[in-house]
PDB file of C-alpha atoms in Angstrom:
ATOM      1  CA  MET A   1      92.803  87.320  87.368  1.00 83.00           C
ATOM      2  CA  MET A   2      93.102  89.913  90.132  1.00 94.00           C
ATOM      3  CA  ILE A   3      96.233  91.489  91.628  1.00 97.00           C
ATOM      4  CA  LEU A   4      95.038  92.603  95.027  1.00 96.00           C
ATOM      5  CA  SER A   5      92.012  94.726  94.099  1.00 95.00           C
ATOM      6  CA  HIS A   6      93.158  95.389  90.526  1.00 97.00           C
ATOM      7  CA  THR A   7      92.407  93.573  87.309  1.00 97.00           C
ATOM      8  CA  PHE A   8      95.408  92.559  85.224  1.00 97.00           C
ATOM      9  CA  GLU A   9      94.751  95.409  82.789  1.00 97.00           C
ATOM     10  CA  GLU A  10      94.304  97.944  85.576  1.00 97.00           C
ATOM     11  CA  PHE A  11      97.614  96.921  87.101  1.00 98.00           C
ATOM     12  CA  ALA A  12      99.270  97.046  83.648  1.00 97.00           C
ATOM     13  CA  GLY A  13      98.103 100.646  83.378  1.00 97.00           C
ATOM     14  CA  MET A  14      99.554 101.482  86.765  1.00 97.00           C
ATOM     15  CA  VAL A  15     102.843  99.879  85.769  1.00 97.00           C
ATOM     16  CA  ARG A  16     102.984 101.811  82.479  1.00 97.00           C
ATOM     17  CA  ALA A  17     102.377 105.101  84.275  1.00 97.00           C
ATOM     18  CA  PHE A  18     105.037 104.396  86.910  1.00 96.00           C
ATOM     19  CA  HIS A  19     107.680 102.369  85.083  1.00 94.00           C
ATOM     20  CA  GLY A  20     107.212 103.500  81.474  1.00 94.00           C
ATOM     21  CA  SER A  21     106.069 100.116  80.142  1.00 94.00           C
ATOM     22  CA  ALA A  22     104.212  97.044  81.376  1.00 95.00           C
ATOM     23  CA  ALA A  23     107.428  95.133  81.897  1.00 96.00           C
ATOM     24  CA  PRO A  24     106.971  91.387  82.356  1.00 97.00           C
ATOM     25  CA  GLY A  25     109.000  91.392  85.560  1.00 97.00           C
ATOM     26  CA  ILE A  26     106.719  93.920  87.245  1.00 98.00           C
ATOM     27  CA  MET A  27     103.584  92.157  86.040  1.00 98.00           C
ATOM     28  CA  ILE A  28     104.810  88.890  87.552  1.00 98.00           C
ATOM     29  CA  GLY A  29     105.940  90.859  90.601  1.00 98.00           C
ATOM     30  CA  GLY A  30     102.383  92.018  91.125  1.00 98.00           C
ATOM     31  CA  SER A  31     101.240  88.405  91.406  1.00 98.00           C
ATOM     32  CA  MET A  32     104.131  87.713  93.797  1.00 98.00           C
ATOM     33  CA  VAL A  33     103.120  90.594  96.074  1.00 98.00           C
ATOM     34  CA  ASP A  34      99.511  89.398  95.957  1.00 98.00           C
ATOM     35  CA  LEU A  35     100.579  85.871  96.934  1.00 98.00           C
ATOM     36  CA  ALA A  36     102.835  87.058  99.756  1.00 98.00           C
ATOM     37  CA  LEU A  37     100.039  89.151 101.290  1.00 97.00           C
ATOM     38  CA  ARG A  38      97.704  86.165 101.137  1.00 97.00           C
ATOM     39  CA  CYS A  39     100.242  84.128 103.110  1.00 98.00           C
ATOM     40  CA  VAL A  40     100.831  86.500 106.029  1.00 97.00           C
ATOM     41  CA  PRO A  41      98.346  87.458 108.774  1.00 96.00           C
ATOM     42  CA  GLU A  42      96.028  90.275 107.704  1.00 93.00           C
ATOM     43  CA  GLY A  43      96.536  93.622 109.368  1.00 90.00           C
ATOM     44  CA  GLY A  44     100.206  93.150 110.253  1.00 92.00           C
ATOM     45  CA  LEU A  45     102.959  95.680 109.766  1.00 94.00           C
ATOM     46  CA  TYR A  46     105.465  94.348 107.245  1.00 97.00           C
ATOM     47  CA  ASP A  47     108.767  95.298 105.747  1.00 97.00           C
ATOM     48  CA  VAL A  48     109.918  93.840 102.447  1.00 98.00           C
ATOM     49  CA  ILE A  49     113.165  92.558 101.097  1.00 97.00           C
ATOM     50  CA  CYS A  50     113.704  92.225  97.356  1.00 98.00           C
ATOM     51  CA  GLU A  51     116.547  90.032  96.187  1.00 97.00           C
ATOM     52  CA  THR A  52     116.837  91.882  92.896  1.00 97.00           C
ATOM     53  CA  ALA A  53     116.913  95.547  91.908  1.00 96.00           C
ATOM     54  CA  LYS A  54     115.247  94.779  88.561  1.00 95.00           C
ATOM     55  CA  CYS A  55     111.505  95.395  88.248  1.00 96.00           C
ATOM     56  CA  LEU A  56     110.378  93.600  91.405  1.00 97.00           C
ATOM     57  CA  PRO A  57     110.861  96.620  93.750  1.00 98.00           C
ATOM     58  CA  ASP A  58     108.543  98.646  91.501  1.00 97.00           C
ATOM     59  CA  ALA A  59     105.748  96.093  91.987  1.00 98.00           C
ATOM     60  CA  VAL A  60     106.180  96.355  95.764  1.00 98.00           C
ATOM     61  CA  GLN A  61     106.141 100.166  95.672  1.00 97.00           C
ATOM     62  CA  LEU A  62     103.033 100.222  93.487  1.00 97.00           C
ATOM     63  CA  LEU A  63     100.979  97.807  95.605  1.00 97.00           C
ATOM     64  CA  THR A  64     102.090  98.450  99.169  1.00 97.00           C
ATOM     65  CA  PRO A  65     103.121 101.343 101.415  1.00 97.00           C
ATOM     66  CA  CYS A  66     106.657  99.913 101.385  1.00 97.00           C
ATOM     67  CA  SER A  67     109.134 102.004  99.429  1.00 97.00           C
ATOM     68  CA  ILE A  68     112.857 102.549  99.226  1.00 95.00           C
ATOM     69  CA  GLY A  69     112.323 106.111 100.382  1.00 94.00           C
ATOM     70  CA  ASN A  70     110.535 105.275 103.643  1.00 94.00           C
ATOM     71  CA  GLY A  71     112.908 102.400 104.392  1.00 93.00           C
ATOM     72  CA  TRP A  72     110.233  99.674 104.517  1.00 96.00           C
ATOM     73  CA  LEU A  73     111.599  98.200 101.295  1.00 97.00           C
ATOM     74  CA  ARG A  74     115.193  96.980 101.190  1.00 96.00           C
ATOM     75  CA  ILE A  75     117.064  95.602  98.211  1.00 96.00           C
ATOM     76  CA  LEU A  76     119.603  92.882  98.957  1.00 95.00           C
ATOM     77  CA  ASP A  77     120.686  92.048  95.444  1.00 95.00           C
ATOM     78  CA  THR A  78     121.426  88.322  95.219  1.00 96.00           C
ATOM     79  CA  GLY A  79     120.205  88.317  91.627  1.00 96.00           C
ATOM     80  CA  ARG A  80     117.339  85.993  92.515  1.00 97.00           C
ATOM     81  CA  PHE A  81     113.846  87.063  91.491  1.00 97.00           C
ATOM     82  CA  SER A  82     112.256  86.816  94.904  1.00 98.00           C
ATOM     83  CA  LEU A  83     110.761  88.943  97.658  1.00 98.00           C
ATOM     84  CA  ALA A  84     110.127  88.507 101.363  1.00 98.00           C
ATOM     85  CA  PHE A  85     107.459  90.047 103.536  1.00 98.00           C
ATOM     86  CA  TYR A  86     108.240  89.939 107.249  1.00 97.00           C
ATOM     87  CA  ASP A  87     106.686  91.295 110.417  1.00 97.00           C
ATOM     88  CA  LYS A  88     108.490  94.414 111.640  1.00 95.00           C
ATOM     89  CA  VAL A  89     108.358  93.234 115.271  1.00 94.00           C
ATOM     90  CA  THR A  90     108.764  89.453 115.174  1.00 95.00           C
ATOM     91  CA  GLY A  91     110.681  88.958 111.921  1.00 96.00           C
ATOM     92  CA  LYS A  92     108.344  86.126 110.903  1.00 97.00           C
ATOM     93  CA  GLY A  93     107.315  86.140 107.270  1.00 97.00           C
ATOM     94  CA  VAL A  94     107.278  84.491 103.895  1.00 98.00           C
ATOM     95  CA  ARG A  95     109.559  84.432 100.889  1.00 98.00           C
ATOM     96  CA  VAL A  96     108.008  84.171  97.404  1.00 98.00           C
ATOM     97  CA  PHE A  97     110.081  83.191  94.378  1.00 98.00           C
ATOM     98  CA  ILE A  98     109.674  82.092  90.792  1.00 97.00           C
ATOM     99  CA  ASP A  99     110.054  78.319  90.896  1.00 97.00           C
ATOM    100  CA  PRO A 100     111.829  76.984  87.780  1.00 96.00           C
ATOM    101  CA  ALA A 101     110.206  73.574  88.394  1.00 96.00           C
ATOM    102  CA  LYS A 102     106.816  75.174  87.632  1.00 98.00           C
ATOM    103  CA  LEU A 103     107.753  76.863  84.354  1.00 98.00           C
ATOM    104  CA  ASP A 104     107.413  73.948  81.931  1.00 97.00           C
ATOM    105  CA  ALA A 105     103.692  74.573  81.558  1.00 97.00           C
ATOM    106  CA  TRP A 106     104.412  78.169  80.558  1.00 98.00           C
ATOM    107  CA  PRO A 107     106.912  78.126  77.651  1.00 97.00           C
ATOM    108  CA  GLN A 108     106.874  81.867  76.955  1.00 97.00           C
ATOM    109  CA  ILE A 109     107.537  82.731  80.603  1.00 98.00           C
ATOM    110  CA  LYS A 110     110.247  80.082  80.817  1.00 97.00           C
ATOM    111  CA  SER A 111     111.953  81.347  77.685  1.00 97.00           C
ATOM    112  CA  TRP A 112     111.813  84.960  78.957  1.00 97.00           C
ATOM    113  CA  PHE A 113     112.831  84.213  82.536  1.00 97.00           C
ATOM    114  CA  LEU A 114     115.742  81.918  81.685  1.00 96.00           C
ATOM    115  CA  LYS A 115     116.777  84.101  78.739  1.00 95.00           C
ATOM    116  CA  LEU A 116     116.460  81.214  76.285  1.00 96.00           C
ATOM    117  CA  THR A 117     115.231  83.538  73.528  1.00 92.00           C
ATOM    118  CA  PRO A 118     116.729  86.945  72.599  1.00 92.00           C
ATOM    119  CA  LYS A 119     114.426  89.794  73.609  1.00 88.00           C
ATOM    120  CA  LYS A 120     113.849  90.903  70.010  1.00 90.00           C
ATOM    121  CA  GLU A 121     112.595  87.424  69.127  1.00 93.00           C
ATOM    122  CA  GLN A 122     110.152  87.095  72.024  1.00 91.00           C
ATOM    123  CA  ASP A 123     106.410  87.133  71.346  1.00 95.00           C
ATOM    124  CA  THR A 124     105.407  89.851  73.798  1.00 95.00           C
ATOM    125  CA  ALA A 125     101.668  89.360  73.364  1.00 96.00           C
ATOM    126  CA  ARG A 126     101.883  85.614  74.081  1.00 97.00           C
ATOM    127  CA  LEU A 127     104.234  86.250  77.016  1.00 97.00           C
ATOM    128  CA  MET A 128     101.836  88.724  78.619  1.00 97.00           C
ATOM    129  CA  LYS A 129      98.926  86.343  78.027  1.00 98.00           C
ATOM    130  CA  GLU A 130     100.814  83.590  79.855  1.00 98.00           C
ATOM    131  CA  ILE A 131     101.706  85.940  82.695  1.00 98.00           C
ATOM    132  CA  GLU A 132      98.015  86.830  83.109  1.00 98.00           C
ATOM    133  CA  GLU A 133      96.905  83.165  82.973  1.00 98.00           C
ATOM    134  CA  ALA A 134      99.678  81.829  85.207  1.00 98.00           C
ATOM    135  CA  GLY A 135      99.344  84.409  87.955  1.00 97.00           C
ATOM    136  CA  SER A 136     101.145  83.116  91.018  1.00 97.00           C
ATOM    137  CA  ASP A 137     101.062  79.489  89.838  1.00 98.00           C
ATOM    138  CA  ILE A 138     104.705  79.845  88.753  1.00 98.00           C
ATOM    139  CA  CYS A 139     105.755  80.756  92.312  1.00 98.00           C
ATOM    140  CA  SER A 140     106.533  78.931  95.485  1.00 98.00           C
ATOM    141  CA  VAL A 141     106.383  80.152  99.073  1.00 98.00           C
ATOM    142  CA  GLU A 142     108.581  79.358 102.043  1.00 98.00           C
ATOM    143  CA  SER A 143     108.325  80.470 105.668  1.00 97.00           C
ATOM    144  CA  ILE A 144     111.212  82.586 106.942  1.00 97.00           C
ATOM    145  CA  GLN A 145     112.492  84.110 110.125  1.00 97.00           C
ATOM    146  CA  VAL A 146     114.354  87.357 109.514  1.00 96.00           C
ATOM    147  CA  SER A 147     117.158  88.315 111.882  1.00 94.00           C
ATOM    148  CA  LEU A 148     116.014  91.829 112.739  1.00 92.00           C
ATOM    149  CA  ASP A 149     119.466  92.830 113.981  1.00 89.00           C
ATOM    150  CA  LEU A 150     120.804  92.324 110.467  1.00 88.00           C
ATOM    151  CA  VAL A 151     118.189  94.524 108.799  1.00 87.00           C
ATOM    152  CA  LYS A 152     117.840  97.291 111.365  1.00 83.00           C
ATOM    153  CA  LYS A 153     117.886 100.772 109.921  1.00 78.00           C
ATOM    154  CA  GLU A 154     120.983 102.887 110.422  1.00 71.00           C
ATOM    155  CA  LYS A 155     120.570 106.028 112.499  1.00 70.00           C
ATOM    156  CA  GLY A 156     121.616 109.173 110.722  1.00 66.00           C
ATOM    157  CA  GLY A 157     123.372 110.736 113.693  1.00 78.00           C
ATOM    158  CA  PRO A 158     124.521 114.371 113.971  1.00 93.00           C
ATOM    159  CA  ILE A 159     124.917 116.430 110.796  1.00 95.00           C
ATOM    160  CA  ALA A 160     128.248 117.958 109.884  1.00 94.00           C
ATOM    161  CA  LEU A 161     129.444 120.101 106.995  1.00 95.00           C
ATOM    162  CA  CYS A 162     131.926 118.275 104.820  1.00 93.00           C
ATOM    163  CA  PRO A 163     135.250 120.160 104.898  1.00 94.00           C
ATOM    164  CA  SER A 164     135.845 119.188 101.276  1.00 90.00           C
ATOM    165  CA  CYS A 165     132.593 120.025  99.432  1.00 89.00           C
ATOM    166  CA  GLY A 166     130.830 122.019 102.149  1.00 90.00           C
ATOM    167  CA  GLU A 167     127.587 119.999 101.985  1.00 93.00           C
ATOM    168  CA  PRO A 168     125.787 118.567 105.035  1.00 94.00           C
ATOM    169  CA  TYR A 169     126.092 114.826 105.728  1.00 91.00           C
ATOM    170  CA  PRO A 170     125.779 112.421 108.729  1.00 91.00           C
ATOM    171  CA  SER A 171     128.992 112.878 110.678  1.00 90.00           C
ATOM    172  CA  GLY A 172     129.094 109.181 111.546  1.00 87.00           C
ATOM    173  CA  ARG A 173     130.032 108.429 107.965  1.00 87.00           C
ATOM    174  CA  GLY A 174     133.555 109.757 108.454  1.00 88.00           C
ATOM    175  CA  ASP A 175     135.638 112.923 108.642  1.00 92.00           C
ATOM    176  CA  ILE A 176     134.566 113.869 105.129  1.00 91.00           C
ATOM    177  CA  CYS A 177     131.413 112.831 103.274  1.00 90.00           C
ATOM    178  CA  PRO A 178     131.426 109.520 101.375  1.00 89.00           C
ATOM    179  CA  ALA A 179     131.131 111.371  98.060  1.00 88.00           C
ATOM    180  CA  CYS A 180     134.396 113.170  98.648  1.00 89.00           C
ATOM    181  CA  THR A 181     136.037 109.952  99.850  1.00 86.00           C
ATOM    182  CA  GLY A 182     135.698 108.762  96.266  1.00 80.00           C
ATOM    183  CA  GLY A 183     134.510 105.687  94.420  1.00 68.00           C
ATOM    184  CA  ILE A 184     130.807 106.088  95.216  1.00 77.00           C
ATOM    185  CA  LEU A 185     129.464 108.428  92.545  1.00 80.00           C
ATOM    186  CA  PRO A 186     129.994 108.248  88.792  1.00 79.00           C
ATOM    187  CA  TYR A 187     130.245 112.053  88.701  1.00 75.00           C
ATOM    188  CA  GLY A 188     132.017 114.741  90.662  1.00 65.00           C
ATOM    189  CA  SER A 189     131.015 116.602  93.781  1.00 57.00           C
ATOM    190  CA  GLY A 190     130.188 119.854  92.024  1.00 53.00           C
ATOM    191  CA  THR A 191     133.320 121.743  93.030  1.00 51.00           C
ATOM    192  CA  GLY A 192     134.288 122.448  89.433  1.00 43.00           C
ATOM    193  CA  GLU A 193     137.441 120.331  89.405  1.00 50.00           C
ATOM    194  CA  ALA A 194     138.450 118.291  86.377  1.00 41.00           C
ATOM    195  CA  GLY A 195     136.019 115.455  85.688  1.00 48.00           C
ATOM    196  CA  GLN A 196     133.429 116.895  88.002  1.00 51.00           C
ATOM    197  CA  VAL A 197     130.203 118.827  87.637  1.00 53.00           C
ATOM    198  CA  ASN A 198     130.286 122.620  87.689  1.00 55.00           C
ATOM    199  CA  ARG A 199     127.608 124.065  89.939  1.00 58.00           C
ATOM    200  CA  ARG A 200     125.184 126.389  88.262  1.00 61.00           C
ATOM    201  CA  GLU A 201     121.724 127.759  88.838  1.00 63.00           C
ATOM    202  CA  CYS A 202     119.000 126.103  86.774  1.00 59.00           C
ATOM    203  CA  VAL A 203     116.544 128.566  85.284  1.00 59.00           C
TER     204      VAL A 203
END
């Protein structure tokens, strides 16, 4: 089985180096990316939407130029294990998802995916063997038309210094930066107030 130009074991090594372990979700995600790219015209410029933040975005970032950092990969977390590749100009593309109707032939994958067996009781070796053998056979593909107006990238706008923390931020986000507005970060702004992080120089 090949995932783009990589053998299953080669891709597993890439995943371990990037993610820390050859997680089943990323290994399946590799086959999903491979299938999606086989279903869209070759040579196009594509953006990607992942419908989950778990594992699948890492497969996209490992196998394509699309990343969260460059904005070509967007996560819209519906909780569904699916991804969509769509043309940046026309919005035409495909959505690939794990099809539960196709899992009966793969009991280890079904048990893992539907959480029928506690993780500590799963047979990891058999699960990975099934993932390699199944490839994209557990997936289905549907044609989609993305509304580009709904996924257009926000412009940063002019930069201002936040009057509260003093750090630069896009002024279009409000009179003070979103961090100082509250409720966004699980830590403080670094001003040294109670419950916040004290700034210091790392040496």
